[in-house]
Amino acid sequence: KVYRNSLDEINSTDFVNKELGKADSCISFIRKFTQLLSSCFSQISNFLDETKKNITYHALLIAADRSIMFPFVIKALLKGMPQKELEELARALEQIFLRHRIIGTRANLLWRLNDSYKMMGNGAKNVVNHIQWMKSRKDWWGYWNNDELLRTLNMGMNHNTAKILLWKYENHLIQCGKAGYKVLRYDDIEQPHLEHIAPQTENKEPNNGYCPYDEDFYNRYLECLGNYLLLSGSHNMSLSNERFQKKRESYTYLQQQREVRRMTEQDPIWDKEKIHLRHSKIVDYLMQIL
């Protein structure tokens, strides 16, 4: 893709074989292609090293469709894009990748980013502006606009996508809290799991700390960001569909767990009202950053 300066999907083996079959240029092709291939590996190695230190690059790597992301990153690095603009590019790509994950449209994201990829030089402005344009469209191009984003954030979603969104929300809570707390990398959370605070299997014990599971609860509250919580795999497996009181006592690790504790300090019941309140807070934040 970098060699051809196009994101279009082709059979790479067929492409190479076709070039090797050109008797007058095959030696030149081998030289150019292998040199660029070596450069691509070097640039990706450098980028992956940077993701260990730069949370913006790390966030892009977590959210990305890598078959699209890597050509953008490689080309930007080969063109000598300054770090400030590379970070702008990373943030814009992360936004459109996350919107694509959340909204779940069948629209071809690769095709709609290809022209901006072809035209990208050593600056990020054209790509960033194009992605902003994609996010603001109200016509048949508007697959990834704010209306669609808000609509789908208010629905149930893929659990892996929800984990990424809650990780971003966690870092938002960290940054809004006491100074000196470092933001978390996604892999700082041991085997990140998605917990349903009100469990998927209803707890039938009396005084279980949950509201009744009526049809409205199943349709609007059980599978939504307000009822999802990020925690480690071992923590999640220890809870299952326990009473809320027991779950609440264990919510002491991440900031979002402590937030749930604070919300239920005076009234230790996890009900529709509290789910809606927390859901609205998370969605408001995501609408600001995506």
PDB file of C-alpha atoms in Angstrom:
ATOM      1  CA  LYS A   1       0.000   0.000   0.000  1.00  0.00           C
ATOM      2  CA  VAL A   2       2.832   2.403   0.795  1.00  0.00           C
ATOM      3  CA  TYR A   3       4.698   1.467  -2.390  1.00  0.00           C
ATOM      4  CA  ARG A   4       1.586   2.025  -4.536  1.00  0.00           C
ATOM      5  CA  ASN A   5       0.487   5.060  -2.465  1.00  0.00           C
ATOM      6  CA  SER A   6      -3.009   3.637  -2.250  1.00  0.00           C
ATOM      7  CA  LEU A   7      -5.100   1.939   0.435  1.00  0.00           C
ATOM      8  CA  ASP A   8      -6.948  -0.095  -2.197  1.00  0.00           C
ATOM      9  CA  GLU A   9      -7.034  -3.790  -1.387  1.00  0.00           C
ATOM     10  CA  ILE A  10      -5.212  -5.881  -3.976  1.00  0.00           C
ATOM     11  CA  ASN A  11      -3.638  -9.318  -4.052  1.00  0.00           C
ATOM     12  CA  SER A  12      -0.080  -8.400  -3.100  1.00  0.00           C
ATOM     13  CA  THR A  13       1.389 -11.621  -4.497  1.00  0.00           C
ATOM     14  CA  ASP A  14      -0.255 -11.000  -7.883  1.00  0.00           C
ATOM     15  CA  PHE A  15       1.021  -7.411  -7.872  1.00  0.00           C
ATOM     16  CA  VAL A  16       4.619  -8.466  -7.129  1.00  0.00           C
ATOM     17  CA  ASN A  17       4.518 -11.275  -9.690  1.00  0.00           C
ATOM     18  CA  LYS A  18       3.213  -8.887 -12.331  1.00  0.00           C
ATOM     19  CA  GLU A  19       6.055  -6.434 -11.653  1.00  0.00           C
ATOM     20  CA  LEU A  20       8.617  -9.234 -11.696  1.00  0.00           C
ATOM     21  CA  GLY A  21       7.297 -10.301 -15.077  1.00  0.00           C
ATOM     22  CA  LYS A  22       8.298  -6.991 -16.665  1.00  0.00           C
ATOM     23  CA  ALA A  23      11.696  -7.861 -18.122  1.00  0.00           C
ATOM     24  CA  ASP A  24      12.756  -4.261 -18.662  1.00  0.00           C
ATOM     25  CA  SER A  25      12.053  -3.091 -15.082  1.00  0.00           C
ATOM     26  CA  CYS A  26      12.007  -6.102 -12.751  1.00  0.00           C
ATOM     27  CA  ILE A  27      15.516  -5.490 -11.336  1.00  0.00           C
ATOM     28  CA  SER A  28      14.665  -1.858 -10.621  1.00  0.00           C
ATOM     29  CA  PHE A  29      11.382  -2.949  -8.996  1.00  0.00           C
ATOM     30  CA  ILE A  30      13.143  -5.478  -6.750  1.00  0.00           C
ATOM     31  CA  ARG A  31      15.619  -2.837  -5.593  1.00  0.00           C
ATOM     32  CA  LYS A  32      12.993  -0.154  -4.913  1.00  0.00           C
ATOM     33  CA  PHE A  33      10.448  -2.505  -3.363  1.00  0.00           C
ATOM     34  CA  THR A  34      12.843  -4.229  -0.961  1.00  0.00           C
ATOM     35  CA  GLN A  35      14.409  -0.931   0.093  1.00  0.00           C
ATOM     36  CA  LEU A  36      10.985   0.490   0.869  1.00  0.00           C
ATOM     37  CA  LEU A  37       9.932  -2.713   2.635  1.00  0.00           C
ATOM     38  CA  SER A  38      13.002  -2.423   4.868  1.00  0.00           C
ATOM     39  CA  SER A  39      12.181   1.231   5.573  1.00  0.00           C
ATOM     40  CA  CYS A  40       8.577   0.336   6.424  1.00  0.00           C
ATOM     41  CA  PHE A  41       9.671  -2.233   8.994  1.00  0.00           C
ATOM     42  CA  SER A  42      12.107   0.268  10.523  1.00  0.00           C
ATOM     43  CA  GLN A  43       9.452   2.975  10.781  1.00  0.00           C
ATOM     44  CA  ILE A  44       6.893   0.622  12.337  1.00  0.00           C
ATOM     45  CA  SER A  45       9.494  -0.621  14.812  1.00  0.00           C
ATOM     46  CA  ASN A  46      10.214   2.986  15.801  1.00  0.00           C
ATOM     47  CA  PHE A  47       6.488   3.769  16.063  1.00  0.00           C
ATOM     48  CA  LEU A  48       5.786   0.746  18.258  1.00  0.00           C
ATOM     49  CA  ASP A  49       8.620   1.826  20.539  1.00  0.00           C
ATOM     50  CA  GLU A  50       7.032   5.283  20.741  1.00  0.00           C
ATOM     51  CA  THR A  51       3.631   3.813  21.675  1.00  0.00           C
ATOM     52  CA  LYS A  52       5.228   2.635  24.925  1.00  0.00           C
ATOM     53  CA  LYS A  53       5.946   6.270  25.856  1.00  0.00           C
ATOM     54  CA  ASN A  54       3.291   8.274  24.007  1.00  0.00           C
ATOM     55  CA  ILE A  55      -0.322   7.733  25.126  1.00  0.00           C
ATOM     56  CA  THR A  56      -1.684   9.343  21.924  1.00  0.00           C
ATOM     57  CA  TYR A  57       0.052   6.772  19.728  1.00  0.00           C
ATOM     58  CA  HIS A  58      -0.904   3.975  22.138  1.00  0.00           C
ATOM     59  CA  ALA A  59      -4.578   5.002  21.967  1.00  0.00           C
ATOM     60  CA  LEU A  60      -4.471   4.957  18.166  1.00  0.00           C
ATOM     61  CA  LEU A  61      -2.932   1.480  18.155  1.00  0.00           C
ATOM     62  CA  ILE A  62      -5.679   0.175  20.478  1.00  0.00           C
ATOM     63  CA  ALA A  63      -8.555   1.641  18.448  1.00  0.00           C
ATOM     64  CA  ALA A  64      -7.251   1.267  14.915  1.00  0.00           C
ATOM     65  CA  ASP A  65      -8.070  -0.773  11.878  1.00  0.00           C
ATOM     66  CA  ARG A  66      -4.381  -1.517  11.464  1.00  0.00           C
ATOM     67  CA  SER A  67      -4.600  -2.273   7.747  1.00  0.00           C
ATOM     68  CA  ILE A  68      -5.497   1.404   7.309  1.00  0.00           C
ATOM     69  CA  MET A  69      -3.519   2.867  10.206  1.00  0.00           C
ATOM     70  CA  PHE A  70      -0.089   1.453   9.384  1.00  0.00           C
ATOM     71  CA  PRO A  71       0.093   2.892   5.847  1.00  0.00           C
ATOM     72  CA  PHE A  72      -0.839   6.341   7.231  1.00  0.00           C
ATOM     73  CA  VAL A  73       1.755   6.126  10.000  1.00  0.00           C
ATOM     74  CA  ILE A  74       4.503   4.736   7.766  1.00  0.00           C
ATOM     75  CA  LYS A  75       3.960   7.376   5.097  1.00  0.00           C
ATOM     76  CA  ALA A  76       3.873  10.167   7.691  1.00  0.00           C
ATOM     77  CA  LEU A  77       7.148   8.964   9.199  1.00  0.00           C
ATOM     78  CA  LEU A  78       8.820   8.514   5.813  1.00  0.00           C
ATOM     79  CA  LYS A  79       7.763  12.053   4.879  1.00  0.00           C
ATOM     80  CA  GLY A  80       9.298  13.397   8.102  1.00  0.00           C
ATOM     81  CA  MET A  81       6.026  14.646   9.629  1.00  0.00           C
ATOM     82  CA  PRO A  82       6.799  16.656  12.815  1.00  0.00           C
ATOM     83  CA  GLN A  83       5.719  15.028  16.080  1.00  0.00           C
ATOM     84  CA  LYS A  84       3.062  17.647  16.861  1.00  0.00           C
ATOM     85  CA  GLU A  85       1.353  17.023  13.521  1.00  0.00           C
ATOM     86  CA  LEU A  86       1.809  13.256  13.804  1.00  0.00           C
ATOM     87  CA  GLU A  87      -0.049  13.399  17.110  1.00  0.00           C
ATOM     88  CA  GLU A  88      -2.834  15.430  15.447  1.00  0.00           C
ATOM     89  CA  LEU A  89      -3.018  12.796  12.730  1.00  0.00           C
ATOM     90  CA  ALA A  90      -3.132  10.024  15.355  1.00  0.00           C
ATOM     91  CA  ARG A  91      -5.983  11.712  17.251  1.00  0.00           C
ATOM     92  CA  ALA A  92      -8.029  12.259  14.074  1.00  0.00           C
ATOM     93  CA  LEU A  93      -7.536   8.669  12.900  1.00  0.00           C
ATOM     94  CA  GLU A  94      -8.432   7.327  16.347  1.00  0.00           C
ATOM     95  CA  GLN A  95     -11.653   9.351  16.315  1.00  0.00           C
ATOM     96  CA  ILE A  96     -12.820   8.026  12.955  1.00  0.00           C
ATOM     97  CA  PHE A  97     -11.788   4.449  13.803  1.00  0.00           C
ATOM     98  CA  LEU A  98     -13.755   4.577  17.061  1.00  0.00           C
ATOM     99  CA  ARG A  99     -16.780   6.118  15.368  1.00  0.00           C
ATOM    100  CA  HIS A 100     -16.641   3.343  12.790  1.00  0.00           C
ATOM    101  CA  ARG A 101     -16.507   0.709  15.554  1.00  0.00           C
ATOM    102  CA  ILE A 102     -19.346   2.272  17.537  1.00  0.00           C
ATOM    103  CA  ILE A 103     -21.708   3.034  14.659  1.00  0.00           C
ATOM    104  CA  GLY A 104     -21.079  -0.268  12.910  1.00  0.00           C
ATOM    105  CA  THR A 105     -21.948   0.960   9.434  1.00  0.00           C
ATOM    106  CA  ARG A 106     -21.129  -1.166   6.420  1.00  0.00           C
ATOM    107  CA  ALA A 107     -19.818   1.902   4.618  1.00  0.00           C
ATOM    108  CA  ASN A 108     -16.269   1.360   3.389  1.00  0.00           C
ATOM    109  CA  LEU A 109     -13.981   3.481   5.567  1.00  0.00           C
ATOM    110  CA  LEU A 110     -10.882   2.552   3.550  1.00  0.00           C
ATOM    111  CA  TRP A 111     -12.378   3.875   0.337  1.00  0.00           C
ATOM    112  CA  ARG A 112     -13.407   7.150   1.992  1.00  0.00           C
ATOM    113  CA  LEU A 113      -9.931   7.767   3.424  1.00  0.00           C
ATOM    114  CA  ASN A 114      -7.978   6.759   0.326  1.00  0.00           C
ATOM    115  CA  ASP A 115      -7.846  10.139  -1.433  1.00  0.00           C
ATOM    116  CA  SER A 116      -6.617  11.896   1.690  1.00  0.00           C
ATOM    117  CA  TYR A 117      -3.985   9.175   2.099  1.00  0.00           C
ATOM    118  CA  LYS A 118      -2.758   9.605  -1.472  1.00  0.00           C
ATOM    119  CA  MET A 119      -2.484  13.378  -1.060  1.00  0.00           C
ATOM    120  CA  MET A 120      -0.842  13.362   2.381  1.00  0.00           C
ATOM    121  CA  GLY A 121       2.591  14.962   2.488  1.00  0.00           C
ATOM    122  CA  ASN A 122       4.652  15.863   5.537  1.00  0.00           C
ATOM    123  CA  GLY A 123       1.725  17.690   7.183  1.00  0.00           C
ATOM    124  CA  ALA A 124      -1.421  16.328   8.836  1.00  0.00           C
ATOM    125  CA  LYS A 125      -3.800  19.162   7.958  1.00  0.00           C
ATOM    126  CA  ASN A 126      -5.397  17.656   4.836  1.00  0.00           C
ATOM    127  CA  VAL A 127      -6.160  14.327   6.521  1.00  0.00           C
ATOM    128  CA  VAL A 128      -7.360  15.954   9.755  1.00  0.00           C
ATOM    129  CA  ASN A 129      -9.645  18.318   7.824  1.00  0.00           C
ATOM    130  CA  HIS A 130     -10.996  15.474   5.706  1.00  0.00           C
ATOM    131  CA  ILE A 131     -11.872  13.413   8.782  1.00  0.00           C
ATOM    132  CA  GLN A 132     -13.545  16.449  10.346  1.00  0.00           C
ATOM    133  CA  TRP A 133     -15.531  16.816   7.123  1.00  0.00           C
ATOM    134  CA  MET A 134     -16.557  13.142   7.297  1.00  0.00           C
ATOM    135  CA  LYS A 135     -17.749  13.649  10.884  1.00  0.00           C
ATOM    136  CA  SER A 136     -19.869  16.689   9.982  1.00  0.00           C
ATOM    137  CA  ARG A 137     -21.644  15.441   6.856  1.00  0.00           C
ATOM    138  CA  LYS A 138     -25.445  15.439   6.994  1.00  0.00           C
ATOM    139  CA  ASP A 139     -26.098  13.870   3.573  1.00  0.00           C
ATOM    140  CA  TRP A 140     -25.564  10.337   2.253  1.00  0.00           C
ATOM    141  CA  TRP A 141     -21.916  10.632   3.326  1.00  0.00           C
ATOM    142  CA  GLY A 142     -22.987  11.122   6.939  1.00  0.00           C
ATOM    143  CA  TYR A 143     -22.294   7.606   8.174  1.00  0.00           C
ATOM    144  CA  TRP A 144     -20.020   8.849  10.957  1.00  0.00           C
ATOM    145  CA  ASN A 145     -21.656  12.148  11.965  1.00  0.00           C
ATOM    146  CA  ASN A 146     -22.623  13.251  15.475  1.00  0.00           C
ATOM    147  CA  ASP A 147     -26.271  12.230  15.107  1.00  0.00           C
ATOM    148  CA  GLU A 148     -25.272   8.661  14.265  1.00  0.00           C
ATOM    149  CA  LEU A 149     -22.633   8.627  16.996  1.00  0.00           C
ATOM    150  CA  LEU A 150     -25.085   9.790  19.660  1.00  0.00           C
ATOM    151  CA  ARG A 151     -27.771   7.365  18.481  1.00  0.00           C
ATOM    152  CA  THR A 152     -25.460   4.360  18.685  1.00  0.00           C
ATOM    153  CA  LEU A 153     -23.794   5.397  21.956  1.00  0.00           C
ATOM    154  CA  ASN A 154     -27.265   5.206  23.482  1.00  0.00           C
ATOM    155  CA  MET A 155     -27.615   1.576  22.415  1.00  0.00           C
ATOM    156  CA  GLY A 156     -25.890  -1.631  23.402  1.00  0.00           C
ATOM    157  CA  MET A 157     -22.593  -2.180  21.605  1.00  0.00           C
ATOM    158  CA  ASN A 158     -19.789  -4.613  20.964  1.00  0.00           C
ATOM    159  CA  HIS A 159     -18.214  -5.363  24.330  1.00  0.00           C
ATOM    160  CA  ASN A 160     -14.636  -4.982  23.078  1.00  0.00           C
ATOM    161  CA  THR A 161     -15.493  -1.506  21.800  1.00  0.00           C
ATOM    162  CA  ALA A 162     -17.183  -0.660  25.104  1.00  0.00           C
ATOM    163  CA  LYS A 163     -14.002  -1.631  26.980  1.00  0.00           C
ATOM    164  CA  ILE A 164     -11.957   0.819  24.910  1.00  0.00           C
ATOM    165  CA  LEU A 165     -14.489   3.605  25.553  1.00  0.00           C
ATOM    166  CA  LEU A 166     -14.494   2.926  29.289  1.00  0.00           C
ATOM    167  CA  TRP A 167     -10.680   2.950  29.286  1.00  0.00           C
ATOM    168  CA  LYS A 168     -10.790   6.419  27.752  1.00  0.00           C
ATOM    169  CA  TYR A 169     -13.390   7.450  30.323  1.00  0.00           C
ATOM    170  CA  GLU A 170     -11.136   6.089  33.072  1.00  0.00           C
ATOM    171  CA  ASN A 171      -8.292   8.347  31.942  1.00  0.00           C
ATOM    172  CA  HIS A 172     -10.730  11.260  31.844  1.00  0.00           C
ATOM    173  CA  LEU A 173     -11.628  10.611  35.501  1.00  0.00           C
ATOM    174  CA  ILE A 174      -7.929  10.343  36.377  1.00  0.00           C
ATOM    175  CA  GLN A 175      -7.162  13.671  34.705  1.00  0.00           C
ATOM    176  CA  CYS A 176     -10.113  15.331  36.444  1.00  0.00           C
ATOM    177  CA  GLY A 177      -9.014  14.016  39.831  1.00  0.00           C
ATOM    178  CA  LYS A 178      -6.000  14.622  42.033  1.00  0.00           C
ATOM    179  CA  ALA A 179      -2.891  16.007  40.359  1.00  0.00           C
ATOM    180  CA  GLY A 180      -0.037  13.595  39.931  1.00  0.00           C
ATOM    181  CA  TYR A 181      -2.038  10.538  38.890  1.00  0.00           C
ATOM    182  CA  LYS A 182      -0.700   9.076  35.633  1.00  0.00           C
ATOM    183  CA  VAL A 183      -3.070   8.065  32.867  1.00  0.00           C
ATOM    184  CA  LEU A 184      -3.390   4.337  32.267  1.00  0.00           C
ATOM    185  CA  ARG A 185      -2.280   2.404  29.249  1.00  0.00           C
ATOM    186  CA  TYR A 186      -4.874  -0.121  28.133  1.00  0.00           C
ATOM    187  CA  ASP A 187      -2.509  -2.964  28.978  1.00  0.00           C
ATOM    188  CA  ASP A 188      -2.032  -1.585  32.493  1.00  0.00           C
ATOM    189  CA  ILE A 189      -5.365  -3.252  33.239  1.00  0.00           C
ATOM    190  CA  GLU A 190      -4.803  -6.967  33.740  1.00  0.00           C
ATOM    191  CA  GLN A 191      -7.012  -8.833  31.258  1.00  0.00           C
ATOM    192  CA  PRO A 192      -9.567  -6.011  30.900  1.00  0.00           C
ATOM    193  CA  HIS A 193     -13.116  -7.347  31.218  1.00  0.00           C
ATOM    194  CA  LEU A 194     -16.496  -5.707  30.834  1.00  0.00           C
ATOM    195  CA  GLU A 195     -18.609  -6.025  33.958  1.00  0.00           C
ATOM    196  CA  HIS A 196     -22.376  -5.606  33.948  1.00  0.00           C
ATOM    197  CA  ILE A 197     -23.009  -3.855  37.267  1.00  0.00           C
ATOM    198  CA  ALA A 198     -26.609  -5.054  37.217  1.00  0.00           C
ATOM    199  CA  PRO A 199     -25.801  -8.607  36.069  1.00  0.00           C
ATOM    200  CA  GLN A 200     -27.007 -10.142  32.824  1.00  0.00           C
ATOM    201  CA  THR A 201     -28.514 -13.009  34.831  1.00  0.00           C
ATOM    202  CA  GLU A 202     -30.934 -11.469  37.286  1.00  0.00           C
ATOM    203  CA  ASN A 203     -30.135 -12.025  40.963  1.00  0.00           C
ATOM    204  CA  LYS A 204     -33.309 -13.431  42.527  1.00  0.00           C
ATOM    205  CA  GLU A 205     -32.309 -12.929  46.168  1.00  0.00           C
ATOM    206  CA  PRO A 206     -34.476 -10.557  48.248  1.00  0.00           C
ATOM    207  CA  ASN A 207     -32.957  -7.109  48.830  1.00  0.00           C
ATOM    208  CA  ASN A 208     -30.294  -7.787  46.210  1.00  0.00           C
ATOM    209  CA  GLY A 209     -29.545  -4.095  45.628  1.00  0.00           C
ATOM    210  CA  TYR A 210     -30.944  -3.947  42.075  1.00  0.00           C
ATOM    211  CA  CYS A 211     -34.171  -2.579  40.666  1.00  0.00           C
ATOM    212  CA  PRO A 212     -36.705  -5.020  39.157  1.00  0.00           C
ATOM    213  CA  TYR A 213     -35.785  -6.453  35.753  1.00  0.00           C
ATOM    214  CA  ASP A 214     -38.869  -5.424  33.809  1.00  0.00           C
ATOM    215  CA  GLU A 215     -39.152  -5.165  30.002  1.00  0.00           C
ATOM    216  CA  ASP A 216     -38.056  -1.521  30.061  1.00  0.00           C
ATOM    217  CA  PHE A 217     -34.938  -2.454  32.035  1.00  0.00           C
ATOM    218  CA  TYR A 218     -33.983  -5.193  29.570  1.00  0.00           C
ATOM    219  CA  ASN A 219     -34.571  -2.909  26.569  1.00  0.00           C
ATOM    220  CA  ARG A 220     -32.894   0.290  27.784  1.00  0.00           C
ATOM    221  CA  TYR A 221     -30.678  -0.238  30.810  1.00  0.00           C
ATOM    222  CA  LEU A 222     -29.058  -3.668  30.991  1.00  0.00           C
ATOM    223  CA  GLU A 223     -26.889  -3.273  27.878  1.00  0.00           C
ATOM    224  CA  CYS A 224     -25.699   0.312  27.980  1.00  0.00           C
ATOM    225  CA  LEU A 225     -22.541   2.195  28.918  1.00  0.00           C
ATOM    226  CA  GLY A 226     -24.107   3.314  32.187  1.00  0.00           C
ATOM    227  CA  ASN A 227     -24.332  -0.298  33.349  1.00  0.00           C
ATOM    228  CA  TYR A 228     -20.909  -1.330  32.030  1.00  0.00           C
ATOM    229  CA  LEU A 229     -17.808  -1.202  34.188  1.00  0.00           C
ATOM    230  CA  LEU A 230     -14.162  -1.858  33.348  1.00  0.00           C
ATOM    231  CA  LEU A 231     -12.256  -4.199  35.635  1.00  0.00           C
ATOM    232  CA  SER A 232      -9.647  -6.943  35.542  1.00  0.00           C
ATOM    233  CA  GLY A 233     -10.521 -10.465  34.449  1.00  0.00           C
ATOM    234  CA  SER A 234      -9.908 -12.013  37.860  1.00  0.00           C
ATOM    235  CA  HIS A 235     -12.035  -9.322  39.538  1.00  0.00           C
ATOM    236  CA  ASN A 236     -14.901  -9.874  37.108  1.00  0.00           C
ATOM    237  CA  MET A 237     -14.866 -13.664  37.529  1.00  0.00           C
ATOM    238  CA  SER A 238     -15.089 -13.305  41.289  1.00  0.00           C
ATOM    239  CA  LEU A 239     -18.325 -11.300  41.079  1.00  0.00           C
ATOM    240  CA  SER A 240     -20.635 -13.094  38.621  1.00  0.00           C
ATOM    241  CA  ASN A 241     -24.242 -12.079  39.460  1.00  0.00           C
ATOM    242  CA  GLU A 242     -23.602 -11.311  43.123  1.00  0.00           C
ATOM    243  CA  ARG A 243     -25.726  -8.927  45.166  1.00  0.00           C
ATOM    244  CA  PHE A 244     -24.907  -5.278  44.478  1.00  0.00           C
ATOM    245  CA  GLN A 245     -23.785  -4.740  48.065  1.00  0.00           C
ATOM    246  CA  LYS A 246     -20.972  -7.285  47.615  1.00  0.00           C
ATOM    247  CA  LYS A 247     -20.000  -5.925  44.201  1.00  0.00           C
ATOM    248  CA  ARG A 248     -19.925  -2.384  45.540  1.00  0.00           C
ATOM    249  CA  GLU A 249     -17.504  -3.334  48.312  1.00  0.00           C
ATOM    250  CA  SER A 250     -15.035  -4.638  45.707  1.00  0.00           C
ATOM    251  CA  TYR A 251     -15.152  -1.525  43.506  1.00  0.00           C
ATOM    252  CA  THR A 252     -11.954   0.015  44.880  1.00  0.00           C
ATOM    253  CA  TYR A 253      -9.433  -0.126  42.032  1.00  0.00           C
ATOM    254  CA  LEU A 254     -10.191   2.036  38.991  1.00  0.00           C
ATOM    255  CA  GLN A 255     -11.600   5.553  39.270  1.00  0.00           C
ATOM    256  CA  GLN A 256     -14.833   4.510  37.546  1.00  0.00           C
ATOM    257  CA  GLN A 257     -15.345   1.804  40.168  1.00  0.00           C
ATOM    258  CA  ARG A 258     -14.930   4.382  42.928  1.00  0.00           C
ATOM    259  CA  GLU A 259     -17.334   6.641  41.055  1.00  0.00           C
ATOM    260  CA  VAL A 260     -20.038   3.955  41.316  1.00  0.00           C
ATOM    261  CA  ARG A 261     -19.327   3.665  45.042  1.00  0.00           C
ATOM    262  CA  ARG A 262     -19.737   7.437  45.476  1.00  0.00           C
ATOM    263  CA  MET A 263     -22.977   7.432  43.484  1.00  0.00           C
ATOM    264  CA  THR A 264     -24.467   4.819  45.804  1.00  0.00           C
ATOM    265  CA  GLU A 265     -23.063   5.985  49.118  1.00  0.00           C
ATOM    266  CA  GLN A 266     -26.326   7.428  50.435  1.00  0.00           C
ATOM    267  CA  ASP A 267     -28.615   5.039  48.599  1.00  0.00           C
ATOM    268  CA  PRO A 268     -26.855   1.676  47.967  1.00  0.00           C
ATOM    269  CA  ILE A 269     -29.252   0.585  45.229  1.00  0.00           C
ATOM    270  CA  TRP A 270     -28.247   0.242  41.563  1.00  0.00           C
ATOM    271  CA  ASP A 271     -31.360   1.229  39.642  1.00  0.00           C
ATOM    272  CA  LYS A 272     -32.513   2.825  36.389  1.00  0.00           C
ATOM    273  CA  GLU A 273     -31.997   6.363  37.653  1.00  0.00           C
ATOM    274  CA  LYS A 274     -28.355   5.805  38.556  1.00  0.00           C
ATOM    275  CA  ILE A 275     -27.635   3.878  35.357  1.00  0.00           C
ATOM    276  CA  HIS A 276     -29.129   6.728  33.328  1.00  0.00           C
ATOM    277  CA  LEU A 277     -27.158   9.343  35.267  1.00  0.00           C
ATOM    278  CA  ARG A 278     -23.848   7.546  34.764  1.00  0.00           C
ATOM    279  CA  HIS A 279     -24.658   6.710  31.141  1.00  0.00           C
ATOM    280  CA  SER A 280     -25.365  10.365  30.332  1.00  0.00           C
ATOM    281  CA  LYS A 281     -22.088  11.431  31.915  1.00  0.00           C
ATOM    282  CA  ILE A 282     -20.056   8.918  29.895  1.00  0.00           C
ATOM    283  CA  VAL A 283     -21.839   9.731  26.630  1.00  0.00           C
ATOM    284  CA  ASP A 284     -21.410  13.495  27.140  1.00  0.00           C
ATOM    285  CA  TYR A 285     -17.666  12.971  27.567  1.00  0.00           C
ATOM    286  CA  LEU A 286     -17.364  10.720  24.498  1.00  0.00           C
ATOM    287  CA  MET A 287     -19.289  13.185  22.334  1.00  0.00           C
ATOM    288  CA  GLN A 288     -16.735  15.855  23.277  1.00  0.00           C
ATOM    289  CA  ILE A 289     -13.643  13.820  22.381  1.00  0.00           C
ATOM    290  CA  LEU A 290     -14.853  11.829  19.382  1.00  0.00           C
TER     291      LEU A 290
END
